[in-house]
Amino acid sequence: MGYLGNHLATISTGVFAAVLTGLWPYFVDFAPILNFVFIMAVPITWFLVFTCWISQKSTDYMYAHAHHSEKKSLSNTQTVQTTTTGTQVSLSEIKQVQSELSSELNNLKETVKLKDSEIERLNQEISNLQTLVQIESLKTELANLKMLASKKK
């Protein structure tokens, strides 16, 4: 809730509309164009007042019902009312489930660390095997060059 129950826009527009409405009789006789301006401005400002008021009422209504349906009520026995199933769960049960989930998360982290180290080891083996294959291909290439050199002599 803000100032004036979130109706500040409604009130300021209403004050402006009231001032225009109050000034209208004093300026009617001055000029026809001024009369036309007041004929247009006064209903428009009162329409804006109504629109601001309706939109704020709508927002208040939706906001109140959204929070009411999401609100979890705590009673003296420290239970929580869930909105989806309508069951009550105690805070100790919530803490127990939270600790179980934390332990499962820690186990998963350890498993991931083990898997990461195993992946790193396998990548190192692959790198070593690639080096061995390159060495063997160089040996084969060298042997082929030696055979060609001996045939040419």
XYZ file of N, CA and C in Angstrom:
459
model
N 0.841 -1.178 0.000
C 0.000 0.000 0.000
C 0.881 1.234 0.000
N 0.616 2.090 -0.900
C 1.359 3.337 -0.957
C 0.567 4.438 -0.289
N 0.896 5.638 -0.671
C 0.149 6.782 -0.157
C -1.299 6.701 -0.618
N -2.201 6.996 0.270
C -3.640 7.044 -0.012
C -4.156 5.722 -0.563
N -3.604 4.633 -0.107
C -4.088 3.323 -0.524
C -3.882 3.059 -2.010
N -2.771 3.515 -2.567
C -2.444 3.356 -3.990
C -3.426 4.073 -4.917
N -4.183 5.002 -4.404
C -5.120 5.757 -5.229
C -4.617 7.169 -5.500
N -3.308 7.360 -5.459
C -2.745 8.693 -5.661
C -3.056 9.215 -7.051
N -2.959 8.380 -8.078
C -3.277 8.812 -9.436
C -4.753 9.178 -9.553
N -5.609 8.395 -8.929
C -7.044 8.675 -8.969
C -7.354 10.002 -8.285
N -6.756 10.232 -7.146
C -7.054 11.450 -6.392
C -6.507 12.676 -7.104
N -5.265 12.581 -7.627
C -4.708 13.759 -8.309
C -5.487 14.068 -9.579
N -5.900 13.057 -10.316
C -6.721 13.292 -11.502
C -8.087 13.824 -11.104
N -8.629 13.331 -10.002
C -9.924 13.818 -9.516
C -9.869 15.270 -9.092
N -8.777 15.672 -8.437
C -8.625 17.078 -8.044
C -8.547 17.959 -9.283
N -7.790 17.522 -10.280
C -7.691 18.285 -11.522
C -9.062 18.397 -12.204
N -9.802 17.278 -12.239
C -11.131 17.305 -12.848
C -12.068 18.221 -12.064
N -11.994 18.210 -10.747
C -12.846 19.071 -9.928
C -12.508 20.547 -10.146
N -11.219 20.853 -10.257
C -10.817 22.247 -10.505
C -11.322 22.695 -11.870
N -11.160 21.845 -12.874
C -11.676 22.209 -14.204
C -13.183 22.402 -14.178
N -13.880 21.521 -13.480
C -15.334 21.633 -13.385
C -15.724 22.914 -12.648
N -14.991 23.268 -11.598
C -15.278 24.481 -10.844
C -14.982 25.755 -11.617
N -13.957 25.711 -12.457
C -13.591 26.900 -13.223
C -14.451 27.096 -14.471
N -15.112 26.091 -14.912
C -15.860 26.155 -16.170
C -16.888 27.298 -16.196
N -17.714 27.472 -15.179
C -18.709 28.547 -15.250
C -18.087 29.955 -15.334
N -16.903 30.136 -14.803
C -16.278 31.453 -14.828
C -15.713 31.815 -16.196
N -15.360 30.806 -17.009
C -14.744 31.072 -18.305
C -15.682 30.852 -19.481
N -16.955 30.561 -19.243
C -17.897 30.286 -20.327
C -18.123 31.528 -21.187
N -18.198 32.695 -20.575
C -18.545 33.905 -21.304
C -17.358 34.556 -21.999
N -16.135 34.110 -21.765
C -14.978 34.787 -22.340
C -14.836 34.544 -23.839
N -14.811 33.291 -24.226
C -14.612 32.986 -25.649
C -15.264 31.650 -25.955
N -15.817 31.525 -27.168
C -16.436 30.251 -27.523
C -15.420 29.101 -27.593
N -14.189 29.414 -27.995
C -13.193 28.351 -28.086
C -12.840 27.829 -26.693
N -12.825 28.708 -25.683
C -12.566 28.294 -24.313
C -13.704 27.422 -23.787
N -14.926 27.738 -24.182
C -16.074 26.906 -23.818
C -15.921 25.516 -24.422
N -15.466 25.468 -25.674
C -15.257 24.178 -26.349
C -14.176 23.371 -25.631
N -13.097 24.034 -25.185
C -12.019 23.348 -24.474
C -12.550 22.735 -23.184
N -13.375 23.515 -22.454
C -13.934 22.970 -21.214
C -14.926 21.848 -21.488
N -15.704 21.980 -22.560
C -16.646 20.906 -22.917
C -15.897 19.608 -23.195
N -14.712 19.701 -23.780
C -13.917 18.501 -24.076
C -13.131 18.018 -22.843
N -12.548 18.954 -22.096
C -11.617 18.584 -21.033
C -12.301 17.998 -19.805
N -13.440 18.584 -19.403
C -14.082 18.141 -18.164
C -14.552 16.690 -18.244
N -15.294 16.270 -19.274
C -15.696 14.851 -19.319
C -14.503 13.898 -19.461
N -13.481 14.343 -20.208
C -12.308 13.483 -20.382
C -11.602 13.274 -19.047
N -11.427 14.331 -18.265
C -10.741 14.164 -16.983
C -11.564 13.324 -16.012
N -12.898 13.486 -16.030
C -13.719 12.635 -15.156
C -13.677 11.179 -15.626
N -13.566 10.962 -16.933
C -13.400 9.603 -17.453
C -12.061 9.029 -16.988
N -11.004 9.858 -16.986
C -9.712 9.395 -16.492
C -9.767 9.053 -15.005
N -10.514 9.844 -14.241
C -10.677 9.546 -12.816
C -11.342 8.184 -12.657
N -12.402 7.951 -13.393
C -13.110 6.672 -13.320
C -12.198 5.518 -13.753
N -11.441 5.725 -14.826
C -10.546 4.678 -15.321
C -9.460 4.353 -14.299
N -8.873 5.388 -13.703
C -7.851 5.159 -12.665
C -8.444 4.404 -11.483
N -9.624 4.794 -11.076
C -10.259 4.156 -9.929
C -10.559 2.679 -10.214
N -11.143 2.403 -11.398
C -11.463 1.010 -11.768
C -10.196 0.175 -11.884
N -9.164 0.715 -12.519
C -7.933 -0.073 -12.682
C -7.278 -0.350 -11.337
N -7.309 0.608 -10.418
C -6.730 0.367 -9.099
C -7.539 -0.652 -8.316
N -8.862 -0.582 -8.409
C -9.701 -1.578 -7.744
C -9.419 -2.971 -8.303
N -9.261 -3.061 -9.616
C -8.958 -4.342 -10.250
C -7.604 -4.869 -9.779
N -6.617 -3.988 -9.729
C -5.292 -4.398 -9.267
C -5.330 -4.838 -7.812
N -6.042 -4.087 -6.977
C -6.168 -4.471 -5.573
C -6.853 -5.829 -5.432
N -7.881 -6.056 -6.215
C -8.618 -7.311 -6.165
C -7.720 -8.480 -6.584
N -7.022 -8.325 -7.708
C -6.170 -9.415 -8.196
C -4.988 -9.648 -7.263
N -4.414 -8.585 -6.748
C -3.263 -8.710 -5.868
C -3.667 -9.377 -4.553
N -4.812 -9.026 -4.036
C -5.272 -9.628 -2.785
C -5.548 -11.114 -2.967
N -6.164 -11.504 -4.076
C -6.478 -12.910 -4.289
C -5.245 -13.715 -4.649
N -4.288 -13.112 -5.327
C -3.064 -13.840 -5.649
C -2.289 -14.143 -4.377
N -2.184 -13.162 -3.477
C -1.462 -13.403 -2.236
C -2.244 -14.312 -1.309
N -3.554 -14.231 -1.355
C -4.356 -15.074 -0.477
C -4.215 -16.542 -0.859
N -4.165 -16.841 -2.149
C -4.060 -18.238 -2.568
C -2.649 -18.770 -2.407
N -1.623 -17.894 -2.421
C -0.253 -18.352 -2.277
C 0.200 -18.370 -0.828
N -0.526 -17.710 0.044
C -0.098 -17.553 1.427
C -0.080 -18.907 2.118
N 1.016 -19.150 2.819
C 1.125 -20.363 3.620
C 0.899 -19.947 5.062
N -0.111 -20.530 5.668
C -0.452 -20.101 7.026
C 0.259 -20.970 8.044
N 0.904 -20.315 9.007
C 1.562 -21.024 10.094
C 0.649 -20.977 11.311
N 0.381 -22.111 11.875
C -0.452 -22.151 13.074
C 0.440 -22.321 14.298
N -0.163 -22.470 15.473
C 0.600 -22.618 16.708
C 1.358 -23.934 16.751
N 0.915 -24.946 15.984
C 1.597 -26.236 15.969
C 2.701 -26.272 14.922
N 3.025 -25.148 14.338
C 4.059 -25.001 13.329
C 3.827 -25.940 12.151
N 2.698 -25.767 11.506
C 2.408 -26.517 10.297
C 2.233 -25.537 9.154
N 2.438 -26.020 7.933
C 2.320 -25.197 6.743
C 1.192 -25.758 5.897
N 0.282 -24.891 5.470
C -0.830 -25.289 4.599
C -0.349 -25.148 3.161
N -0.324 -26.243 2.422
C 0.073 -26.157 1.025
C -1.138 -25.822 0.185
N -0.914 -25.093 -0.912
C -2.029 -24.625 -1.725
C -2.456 -25.639 -2.769
N -1.561 -26.534 -3.198
C -1.921 -27.454 -4.276
C -2.739 -28.636 -3.778
N -2.319 -29.228 -2.660
C -3.022 -30.423 -2.193
C -3.910 -30.158 -0.992
N -3.694 -29.069 -0.301
C -4.506 -28.755 0.864
C -4.087 -29.522 2.103
N -2.935 -30.212 2.074
C -2.473 -30.957 3.236
C -1.597 -30.062 4.102
N -1.437 -30.492 5.356
C -0.590 -29.739 6.271
C 0.691 -30.515 6.520
N 1.809 -29.801 6.470
C 3.115 -30.406 6.673
C 3.789 -29.657 7.809
N 4.359 -30.395 8.742
C 5.019 -29.736 9.879
C 6.400 -29.246 9.449
N 6.910 -28.277 10.198
C 8.218 -27.719 9.879
C 9.331 -28.732 10.093
N 9.151 -29.649 11.048
C 10.172 -30.675 11.265
C 10.247 -31.623 10.066
N 9.111 -31.941 9.476
C 9.110 -32.778 8.269
C 9.803 -32.069 7.118
N 9.567 -30.753 7.012
C 10.223 -29.978 5.947
C 11.732 -29.987 6.156
N 12.176 -29.807 7.397
C 13.610 -29.804 7.674
C 14.217 -31.182 7.430
N 13.471 -32.254 7.742
C 13.964 -33.605 7.513
C 14.145 -33.854 6.016
N 13.148 -33.471 5.229
C 13.244 -33.656 3.779
C 14.375 -32.806 3.218
N 14.540 -31.600 3.767
C 15.608 -30.728 3.307
C 16.977 -31.349 3.589
N 17.152 -31.939 4.749
C 18.436 -32.575 5.065
C 18.679 -33.804 4.191
N 17.621 -34.571 3.906
C 17.764 -35.732 3.012
C 18.182 -35.285 1.620
N 17.544 -34.241 1.145
C 17.893 -33.731 -0.186
C 19.312 -33.174 -0.205
N 19.742 -32.547 0.878
C 21.113 -32.025 0.951
C 22.123 -33.168 0.906
N 21.836 -34.245 1.638
C 22.760 -35.386 1.607
C 22.796 -36.028 0.225
N 21.643 -36.139 -0.435
C 21.623 -36.680 -1.798
C 22.416 -35.789 -2.746
N 22.301 -34.485 -2.571
C 23.050 -33.547 -3.400
C 24.550 -33.696 -3.181
N 24.966 -33.863 -1.934
C 26.389 -34.064 -1.644
C 26.895 -35.368 -2.258
N 26.083 -36.429 -2.187
C 26.466 -37.701 -2.814
C 26.622 -37.540 -4.321
N 25.704 -36.809 -4.921
C 25.803 -36.577 -6.366
C 27.048 -35.775 -6.721
N 27.378 -34.804 -5.882
C 28.594 -34.016 -6.131
C 29.830 -34.899 -6.073
N 29.893 -35.806 -5.093
C 31.026 -36.724 -4.976
C 31.105 -37.640 -6.195
N 29.953 -38.139 -6.632
C 29.922 -39.007 -7.810
C 30.411 -38.255 -9.038
N 29.991 -37.011 -9.168
C 30.419 -36.204 -10.307
C 31.923 -35.972 -10.254
N 32.472 -35.728 -9.041
C 33.917 -35.547 -8.917
C 34.657 -36.805 -9.345
N 34.146 -37.997 -8.926
C 34.773 -39.254 -9.322
C 34.708 -39.446 -10.835
N 33.555 -39.137 -11.396
C 33.398 -39.284 -12.846
C 34.313 -38.313 -13.587
N 34.451 -37.098 -13.062
C 35.339 -36.122 -13.700
C 36.790 -36.598 -13.689
N 37.233 -37.157 -12.568
C 38.613 -37.654 -12.499
C 38.798 -38.848 -13.433
N 37.785 -39.697 -13.531
C 37.876 -40.834 -14.447
C 37.920 -40.365 -15.900
N 37.125 -39.379 -16.222
C 37.134 -38.821 -17.583
C 38.494 -38.211 -17.890
N 39.076 -37.514 -16.927
C 40.392 -36.907 -17.124
C 41.453 -37.978 -17.362
N 41.375 -39.074 -16.586
C 42.315 -40.175 -16.770
C 42.179 -40.805 -18.148
N 40.934 -41.013 -18.575
C 40.702 -41.596 -19.902
C 41.178 -40.660 -21.015
N 40.982 -39.371 -20.841
C 41.494 -38.418 -21.840
C 43.013 -38.474 -21.923
N 43.677 -38.639 -20.776
C 45.136 -38.752 -20.772
C 45.584 -40.038 -21.479
N 44.860 -41.118 -21.238
C 45.187 -42.382 -21.926
C 45.002 -42.244 -23.432
N 43.926 -41.589 -23.843
C 43.686 -41.382 -25.277
C 44.819 -40.563 -25.874
N 45.239 -39.544 -25.146
C 46.344 -38.709 -25.634
C 47.618 -39.542 -25.763
N 47.885 -40.395 -24.761
C 49.070 -41.257 -24.823
C 48.976 -42.236 -25.991
N 47.792 -42.805 -26.194
C 47.618 -43.745 -27.309
C 47.795 -43.045 -28.652
N 47.317 -41.837 -28.753
C 47.500 -41.091 -30.003
C 48.982 -40.843 -30.253
N 49.706 -40.543 -29.178
C 51.148 -40.338 -29.320
C 51.821 -41.639 -29.756
N 51.420 -42.760 -29.165
C 51.992 -44.048 -29.553
C 51.684 -44.381 -31.010
N 50.465 -44.090 -31.441
C 50.100 -44.351 -32.837
C 50.942 -43.488 -33.764
N 51.165 -42.241 -33.383
C 51.992 -41.365 -34.206
C 53.427 -41.878 -34.270
N 53.934 -42.356 -33.138
C 55.299 -42.903 -33.111
C 55.389 -44.128 -34.012
N 54.383 -45.016 -33.906
C 54.387 -46.219 -34.743
C 54.283 -45.867 -36.215
N 53.490 -44.875 -36.555
C 53.371 -44.495 -37.968
C 54.679 -43.880 -38.468
N 55.363 -43.133 -37.580
C 56.673 -42.597 -37.966
C 57.696 -43.716 -38.156
N 57.651 -44.722 -37.274
C 58.555 -45.871 -37.422
C 58.296 -46.591 -38.740
N 57.002 -46.768 -39.053
C 56.652 -47.437 -40.310
C 57.125 -46.612 -41.495
N 56.948 -45.314 -41.425
C 57.377 -44.424 -42.506
C 58.896 -44.467 -42.659
N 59.605 -44.493 -41.541
C 61.063 -44.575 -41.567
C 61.537 -45.904 -42.158
N 60.836 -46.981 -41.776
C 61.189 -48.292 -42.323
C 60.955 -48.312 -43.832
N 59.859 -47.734 -44.283
C 59.576 -47.678 -45.722
C 60.643 -46.856 -46.446
N 61.073 -45.750 -45.843
C 62.113 -44.918 -46.467
C 63.439 -45.674 -46.524
N 63.746 -46.438 -45.470
C 64.980 -47.222 -45.456
C 64.943 -48.280 -46.548
N 63.760 -48.917 -46.731
C 63.656 -49.938 -47.785
C 63.816 -49.318 -49.150
N 63.231 -48.154 -49.347
C 63.378 -47.477 -50.641
C 64.839 -47.048 -50.880
N 65.491 -46.602 -49.837
C 66.874 -46.187 -49.977
C 67.773 -47.379 -50.289
N 67.486 -48.515 -49.643
C 68.319 -49.689 -49.905
C 68.071 -50.250 -51.297
N 66.865 -50.140 -51.837
C 66.573 -50.598 -53.184
C 67.271 -49.731 -54.217
N 67.409 -48.423 -53.944
C 68.034 -47.524 -54.888
C 69.539 -47.746 -54.943
N 70.155 -48.202 -53.894
C 71.604 -48.420 -53.890
C 71.895 -49.629 -54.670
